[in-house]
Tab-separated table of C-alpha atoms in Angstrom:
chain	number	residue	atom	x	y	z
N	782	UNK	CA	-33.785	28.282	-61.161
N	783	UNK	CA	-30.431	29.569	-61.072
N	784	UNK	CA	-28.264	29.755	-57.841
N	785	UNK	CA	-27.429	33.237	-56.366
N	786	UNK	CA	-23.748	33.989	-56.903
N	787	UNK	CA	-21.725	36.794	-54.440
N	788	UNK	CA	-21.655	40.393	-55.745
N	789	UNK	CA	-18.219	41.950	-55.317
N	790	UNK	CA	-17.871	45.572	-56.057
N	791	UNK	CA	-15.322	48.535	-55.360
N	792	UNK	CA	-17.685	51.126	-53.124
N	793	UNK	CA	-16.859	54.799	-52.433
N	794	UNK	CA	-15.406	53.726	-48.655
N	795	UNK	CA	-14.138	50.437	-49.549
N	796	UNK	CA	-15.031	46.877	-50.912
N	797	UNK	CA	-18.552	45.821	-50.966
N	798	UNK	CA	-19.474	42.110	-50.852
N	799	UNK	CA	-23.207	40.845	-51.129
N	800	UNK	CA	-22.827	37.427	-50.194
N	801	UNK	CA	-26.092	35.176	-50.794
N	802	UNK	CA	-27.677	33.001	-47.716
N	803	UNK	CA	-27.734	29.352	-48.473
N	804	UNK	CA	-30.910	28.726	-46.085
N	805	UNK	CA	-33.188	31.843	-47.584
N	806	UNK	CA	-33.460	32.099	-51.075
N	807	UNK	CA	-33.341	35.579	-51.780
N	808	UNK	CA	-31.691	36.631	-48.568
N	809	UNK	CA	-27.960	38.873	-48.525
N	810	UNK	CA	-25.403	39.455	-46.358
N	811	UNK	CA	-23.626	42.858	-47.198
N	812	UNK	CA	-20.081	43.131	-45.789
N	813	UNK	CA	-17.887	46.558	-46.488
N	814	UNK	CA	-14.042	45.605	-46.275
N	815	UNK	CA	-15.043	42.505	-44.257
N	816	UNK	CA	-17.454	44.320	-41.879
N	817	UNK	CA	-20.850	43.332	-41.567
N	818	UNK	CA	-23.466	45.884	-42.294
N	819	UNK	CA	-26.763	44.803	-43.157
N	820	UNK	CA	-28.519	41.602	-43.820
N	821	UNK	CA	-31.877	41.680	-46.180
N	822	UNK	CA	-34.236	39.000	-47.114
N	823	UNK	CA	-36.309	40.686	-49.973
N	824	UNK	CA	-39.232	37.978	-49.345
N	825	UNK	CA	-39.299	38.604	-45.801
N	826	UNK	CA	-38.422	42.363	-44.782
N	827	UNK	CA	-39.652	41.878	-41.492
N	828	UNK	CA	-36.810	38.982	-40.729
N	829	UNK	CA	-34.047	41.079	-39.124
N	830	UNK	CA	-31.221	38.935	-38.631
N	831	UNK	CA	-28.707	41.226	-36.591
N	832	UNK	CA	-29.183	41.764	-32.920
N	833	UNK	CA	-28.553	45.471	-32.991
N	834	UNK	CA	-31.486	45.588	-36.346
N	835	UNK	CA	-33.772	43.974	-33.976
N	836	UNK	CA	-33.409	46.193	-31.335
N	837	UNK	CA	-33.749	48.928	-33.674
N	838	UNK	CA	-36.867	46.918	-34.971
N	839	UNK	CA	-38.504	47.247	-31.362
N	840	UNK	CA	-38.138	50.865	-30.840
N	841	UNK	CA	-39.991	50.973	-34.764
N	842	UNK	CA	-42.561	48.979	-33.004
N	843	UNK	CA	-43.125	51.219	-30.104
N	844	UNK	CA	-42.461	54.318	-31.574
N	845	UNK	CA	-46.444	54.629	-32.540
N	846	UNK	CA	-49.586	52.580	-32.659
N	847	UNK	CA	-49.575	49.243	-34.571
N	848	UNK	CA	-49.374	49.841	-38.172
N	849	UNK	CA	-49.737	53.807	-37.861
N	850	UNK	CA	-47.263	55.502	-40.644
N	851	UNK	CA	-44.399	57.432	-39.199
N	852	UNK	CA	-42.106	59.880	-40.955
N	853	UNK	CA	-38.536	58.682	-40.594
N	854	UNK	CA	-35.274	59.480	-41.436
N	855	UNK	CA	-32.142	57.134	-41.683
N	856	UNK	CA	-28.721	57.874	-41.357
N	857	UNK	CA	-26.694	55.288	-42.935
N	858	UNK	CA	-28.370	53.355	-45.575
N	859	UNK	CA	-26.579	49.617	-46.241
N	860	UNK	CA	-28.684	47.762	-47.662
N	861	UNK	CA	-31.677	49.529	-46.399
N	862	UNK	CA	-32.627	46.816	-43.769
N	863	UNK	CA	-34.508	48.937	-41.213
N	864	UNK	CA	-36.119	51.247	-44.099
N	865	UNK	CA	-37.764	47.903	-45.555
N	866	UNK	CA	-38.711	46.786	-42.218
N	867	UNK	CA	-40.774	50.195	-41.372
N	868	UNK	CA	-42.232	50.316	-44.990
N	869	UNK	CA	-43.698	46.717	-44.462
N	870	UNK	CA	-44.692	47.233	-40.850
N	871	UNK	CA	-46.293	50.691	-41.171
N	872	UNK	CA	-47.464	51.067	-44.837
N	873	UNK	CA	-47.839	54.878	-45.841
N	874	UNK	CA	-44.619	55.814	-43.820
N	875	UNK	CA	-42.157	58.541	-45.548
N	876	UNK	CA	-38.878	57.701	-45.053
N	877	UNK	CA	-35.717	59.185	-46.425
N	878	UNK	CA	-32.356	57.610	-46.271
N	879	UNK	CA	-29.123	59.949	-46.427
N	880	UNK	CA	-25.784	58.092	-47.186
N	881	UNK	CA	-22.404	59.391	-48.101
N	882	UNK	CA	-21.088	56.267	-50.230
N	883	UNK	CA	-22.899	56.560	-53.610
N	884	UNK	CA	-21.420	53.594	-55.102
N	885	UNK	CA	-22.905	51.403	-52.218
N	886	UNK	CA	-26.172	52.810	-52.577
N	887	UNK	CA	-26.260	52.177	-56.642
N	888	UNK	CA	-25.228	48.450	-55.974
N	889	UNK	CA	-27.851	48.125	-53.336
N	890	UNK	CA	-30.568	49.419	-56.114
N	891	UNK	CA	-28.928	47.503	-58.522
N	892	UNK	CA	-28.902	44.191	-56.568
N	893	UNK	CA	-31.494	44.338	-53.912
N	894	UNK	CA	-33.800	46.939	-55.466
N	895	UNK	CA	-37.022	48.704	-53.146
N	896	UNK	CA	-40.577	47.706	-54.060
N	897	UNK	CA	-42.337	50.644	-56.182
N	898	UNK	CA	-44.523	51.590	-53.322
N	899	UNK	CA	-41.860	51.366	-50.350
N	900	UNK	CA	-42.288	55.516	-50.051
N	901	UNK	CA	-38.315	55.149	-49.267
N	902	UNK	CA	-36.284	58.180	-51.098
N	903	UNK	CA	-32.567	57.102	-50.742
N	904	UNK	CA	-30.029	60.659	-50.915
N	905	UNK	CA	-26.126	60.247	-51.607
N	906	UNK	CA	-25.221	62.656	-48.764
N	907	UNK	CA	-23.245	63.407	-45.809
N	908	UNK	CA	-25.739	62.659	-42.646
N	909	UNK	CA	-24.371	65.449	-40.604
N	910	UNK	CA	-24.512	67.863	-44.003
N	911	UNK	CA	-28.064	66.355	-44.370
N	912	UNK	CA	-29.187	67.319	-40.690
N	913	UNK	CA	-28.314	71.043	-41.195
N	914	UNK	CA	-30.295	71.473	-44.131
N	915	UNK	CA	-33.475	69.396	-43.295
N	916	UNK	CA	-36.515	70.962	-42.300
N	917	UNK	CA	-37.236	71.679	-38.573
N	918	UNK	CA	-39.583	69.573	-36.750
N	919	UNK	CA	-40.008	67.133	-39.428
N	920	UNK	CA	-39.415	63.785	-38.286
N	921	UNK	CA	-40.882	61.321	-35.649
N	922	UNK	CA	-37.926	59.093	-36.029
N	923	UNK	CA	-34.379	59.829	-36.385
N	924	UNK	CA	-32.276	56.394	-37.020
N	925	UNK	CA	-28.512	57.092	-37.118
N	926	UNK	CA	-26.677	53.673	-37.662
N	927	UNK	CA	-23.419	55.340	-39.734
N	928	UNK	CA	-20.341	53.663	-39.500
N	929	UNK	CA	-17.019	54.395	-41.513
N	930	UNK	CA	-15.859	50.750	-41.532
N	931	UNK	CA	-16.585	49.641	-38.079
N	932	UNK	CA	-16.340	52.959	-36.213
N	933	UNK	CA	-19.006	56.021	-35.793
N	934	UNK	CA	-17.565	58.969	-37.480
N	935	UNK	CA	-16.175	61.672	-35.154
N	936	UNK	CA	-18.563	64.619	-36.656
N	937	UNK	CA	-21.317	62.552	-35.847
N	938	UNK	CA	-20.875	62.046	-32.037
N	939	UNK	CA	-20.539	65.791	-30.468
N	940	UNK	CA	-23.239	67.899	-29.181
N	941	UNK	CA	-23.296	70.468	-31.917
N	942	UNK	CA	-24.609	67.097	-33.925
N	943	UNK	CA	-26.979	65.881	-31.069
N	944	UNK	CA	-28.703	69.380	-31.559
N	945	UNK	CA	-28.996	69.072	-35.108
N	946	UNK	CA	-30.576	65.765	-34.733
N	947	UNK	CA	-32.859	67.455	-32.027
N	948	UNK	CA	-33.954	70.156	-34.346
N	949	UNK	CA	-35.357	68.172	-37.162
N	950	UNK	CA	-37.613	65.863	-34.636
N	951	UNK	CA	-40.683	66.769	-33.854
N	952	UNK	CA	-41.510	67.421	-30.442
N	953	UNK	CA	-42.272	63.994	-28.932
N	954	UNK	CA	-40.026	62.556	-31.846
N	955	UNK	CA	-37.452	59.729	-31.290
N	956	UNK	CA	-33.803	59.610	-31.726
N	957	UNK	CA	-32.069	56.333	-31.895
N	958	UNK	CA	-28.373	55.511	-32.736
N	959	UNK	CA	-26.855	52.007	-33.061
N	960	UNK	CA	-23.246	52.269	-30.858
N	961	UNK	CA	-20.597	49.843	-30.454
N	962	UNK	CA	-18.020	50.064	-27.623
N	963	UNK	CA	-16.526	47.762	-24.701
N	964	UNK	CA	-15.254	48.432	-21.495
N	965	UNK	CA	-14.346	50.535	-19.762
N	966	UNK	CA	-16.878	52.555	-22.146
N	967	UNK	CA	-15.131	55.489	-22.441
N	968	UNK	CA	-17.329	56.531	-25.987
N	969	UNK	CA	-20.585	55.198	-24.473
N	970	UNK	CA	-20.530	57.044	-21.623
N	971	UNK	CA	-19.624	60.032	-22.985
N	972	UNK	CA	-22.609	59.788	-25.793
N	973	UNK	CA	-24.845	59.151	-22.894
N	974	UNK	CA	-23.506	62.321	-21.063
N	975	UNK	CA	-23.573	64.469	-24.650
N	976	UNK	CA	-27.076	63.409	-25.541
N	977	UNK	CA	-28.280	64.106	-21.846
N	978	UNK	CA	-27.409	67.917	-22.222
N	979	UNK	CA	-29.660	68.048	-24.555
N	980	UNK	CA	-32.591	65.323	-24.537
N	981	UNK	CA	-34.351	64.985	-21.229
N	982	UNK	CA	-35.717	61.393	-21.573
N	983	UNK	CA	-32.394	58.815	-22.504
N	984	UNK	CA	-32.325	54.820	-22.469
N	985	UNK	CA	-30.034	52.431	-23.667
N	986	UNK	CA	-30.678	48.692	-25.197
N	987	UNK	CA	-27.670	46.455	-24.944
N	988	UNK	CA	-27.033	42.652	-24.178
N	989	UNK	CA	-26.096	42.181	-20.564
N	990	UNK	CA	-22.746	40.461	-21.143
N	991	UNK	CA	-21.778	43.902	-22.970
N	992	UNK	CA	-23.090	45.969	-20.388
N	993	UNK	CA	-21.103	43.790	-17.722
N	994	UNK	CA	-18.353	44.658	-19.997
N	995	UNK	CA	-17.316	41.234	-20.629
N	996	UNK	CA	-17.026	41.654	-24.716
N	997	UNK	CA	-17.174	44.293	-27.000
N	998	UNK	CA	-20.653	44.887	-28.785
N	999	UNK	CA	-23.751	47.177	-30.074
N	1000	UNK	CA	-25.993	49.374	-27.965
N	1001	UNK	CA	-28.742	51.116	-28.690
N	1002	UNK	CA	-29.189	54.690	-27.469
N	1003	UNK	CA	-32.361	56.061	-27.209
N	1004	UNK	CA	-33.468	60.101	-26.693
N	1005	UNK	CA	-35.994	62.178	-26.715
N	1006	UNK	CA	-37.823	65.213	-25.095
N	1007	UNK	CA	-40.957	62.906	-24.650
N	1008	UNK	CA	-41.253	60.030	-22.206
N	1009	UNK	CA	-39.856	56.588	-23.587
N	1010	UNK	CA	-41.993	53.819	-23.313
N	1011	UNK	CA	-38.794	51.687	-21.406
N	1012	UNK	CA	-40.772	49.018	-19.933
N	1013	UNK	CA	-42.668	47.816	-23.017
N	1014	UNK	CA	-39.004	48.085	-24.996
N	1015	UNK	CA	-37.899	45.825	-21.883
N	1016	UNK	CA	-40.493	43.197	-22.433
N	1017	UNK	CA	-39.724	42.876	-26.133
N	1018	UNK	CA	-35.778	43.007	-25.743
N	1019	UNK	CA	-36.135	40.645	-22.680
N	1020	UNK	CA	-38.328	38.124	-24.538
N	1021	UNK	CA	-35.972	38.401	-28.111
N	1022	UNK	CA	-34.128	35.603	-29.685
N	1023	UNK	CA	-31.308	37.697	-28.754
N	1024	UNK	CA	-32.234	39.189	-24.815
N	1025	UNK	CA	-31.116	42.349	-24.136
N	1026	UNK	CA	-31.747	44.527	-21.279
N	1027	UNK	CA	-33.151	48.345	-21.308
N	1028	UNK	CA	-31.331	50.691	-18.790
N	1029	UNK	CA	-32.676	54.320	-17.825
N	1030	UNK	CA	-33.014	56.394	-15.268
N	1031	UNK	CA	-30.952	56.457	-12.216
N	1032	UNK	CA	-29.176	53.238	-13.194
N	1033	UNK	CA	-28.254	54.828	-16.451
N	1034	UNK	CA	-27.058	57.904	-14.818
N	1035	UNK	CA	-24.878	55.759	-12.861
N	1036	UNK	CA	-23.336	54.209	-15.758
N	1037	UNK	CA	-22.782	57.594	-17.092
N	1038	UNK	CA	-20.863	58.960	-14.172
N	1039	UNK	CA	-19.061	61.764	-14.947
N	1040	UNK	CA	-18.102	61.611	-18.410
N	1041	UNK	CA	-17.642	64.667	-20.521
N	1042	UNK	CA	-20.010	66.240	-23.031
N	1043	UNK	CA	-18.326	65.687	-26.606
N	1044	UNK	CA	-17.956	68.769	-28.453
N	1045	UNK	CA	-16.461	69.163	-32.115
N	1046	UNK	CA	-13.532	70.077	-31.049
N	1047	UNK	CA	-12.392	67.317	-29.034
N	1048	UNK	CA	-14.689	64.642	-30.917
N	1049	UNK	CA	-13.392	61.233	-32.049
N	1050	UNK	CA	-14.456	58.361	-33.625
N	1051	UNK	CA	-16.144	54.994	-31.886
N	1052	UNK	CA	-13.461	52.734	-30.731
N	1053	UNK	CA	-12.191	49.843	-33.538
N	1054	UNK	CA	-13.560	46.673	-32.381
N	1055	UNK	CA	-10.909	44.053	-31.076
N	1056	UNK	CA	-9.673	41.244	-33.455
N	1057	UNK	CA	-12.705	38.892	-34.053
N	1058	UNK	CA	-15.619	41.025	-32.316
N	1059	UNK	CA	-18.624	41.153	-33.958
N	1060	UNK	CA	-19.605	44.445	-34.440
N	1061	UNK	CA	-21.976	45.969	-37.410
N	1062	UNK	CA	-22.811	49.107	-38.831
């Protein structure tokens, strides 16, 4: 059997590298301009390597009864780790993936092809433009994992964007976003304030050391009009190989404080990670 070799290609937004994992026969790490983006095991799509991806996996697991299909919209594609996970754990799900890097999508389709029966449709488009034209109330779960390099683009941080996300969700639908920040959490607090102005229910999943300001890292923001099963999520995340905490209710409001709601006119991208910080999109 031939040994897998790295694949390096210029894509629309940088240089992509697909690096084989020497410990797993058909597993690959995707980086863009050196920043880790996705990890995929083609033989075991339920294997989630990155901490934040595992937390989004827990969200998928609690979004409906076990095995029930979902209608999912993914903003940001990478190597399609989460869409593959949903397809494997919830057969029959209808999924759309939107990513503005068409060359990256082509690379993934060529080197890490989806199973024919996956039920995943991929689109080369801007995430916000797609939301603006998507059918209203058509999605059970909206997962936003959009990073330009290592930063969330500014136009995906405003209240105008949050309202577009709300429009495509069903009445009991759930929004989940991968964000990254560090103390004093100006960006993360502003995102919580922004989504709290649109949705009644919010929760945040993050490693305790990140929430204590000890390091820069990822946090998963959840927003919905329906109650979020924070108790079940807390049990799952606390017992994970990479334990995390679920903040909600009064403690989350205290964390948010008096942070302002972000509008298009003053929106900025998420902060650049410090040198050496491990943050993935």
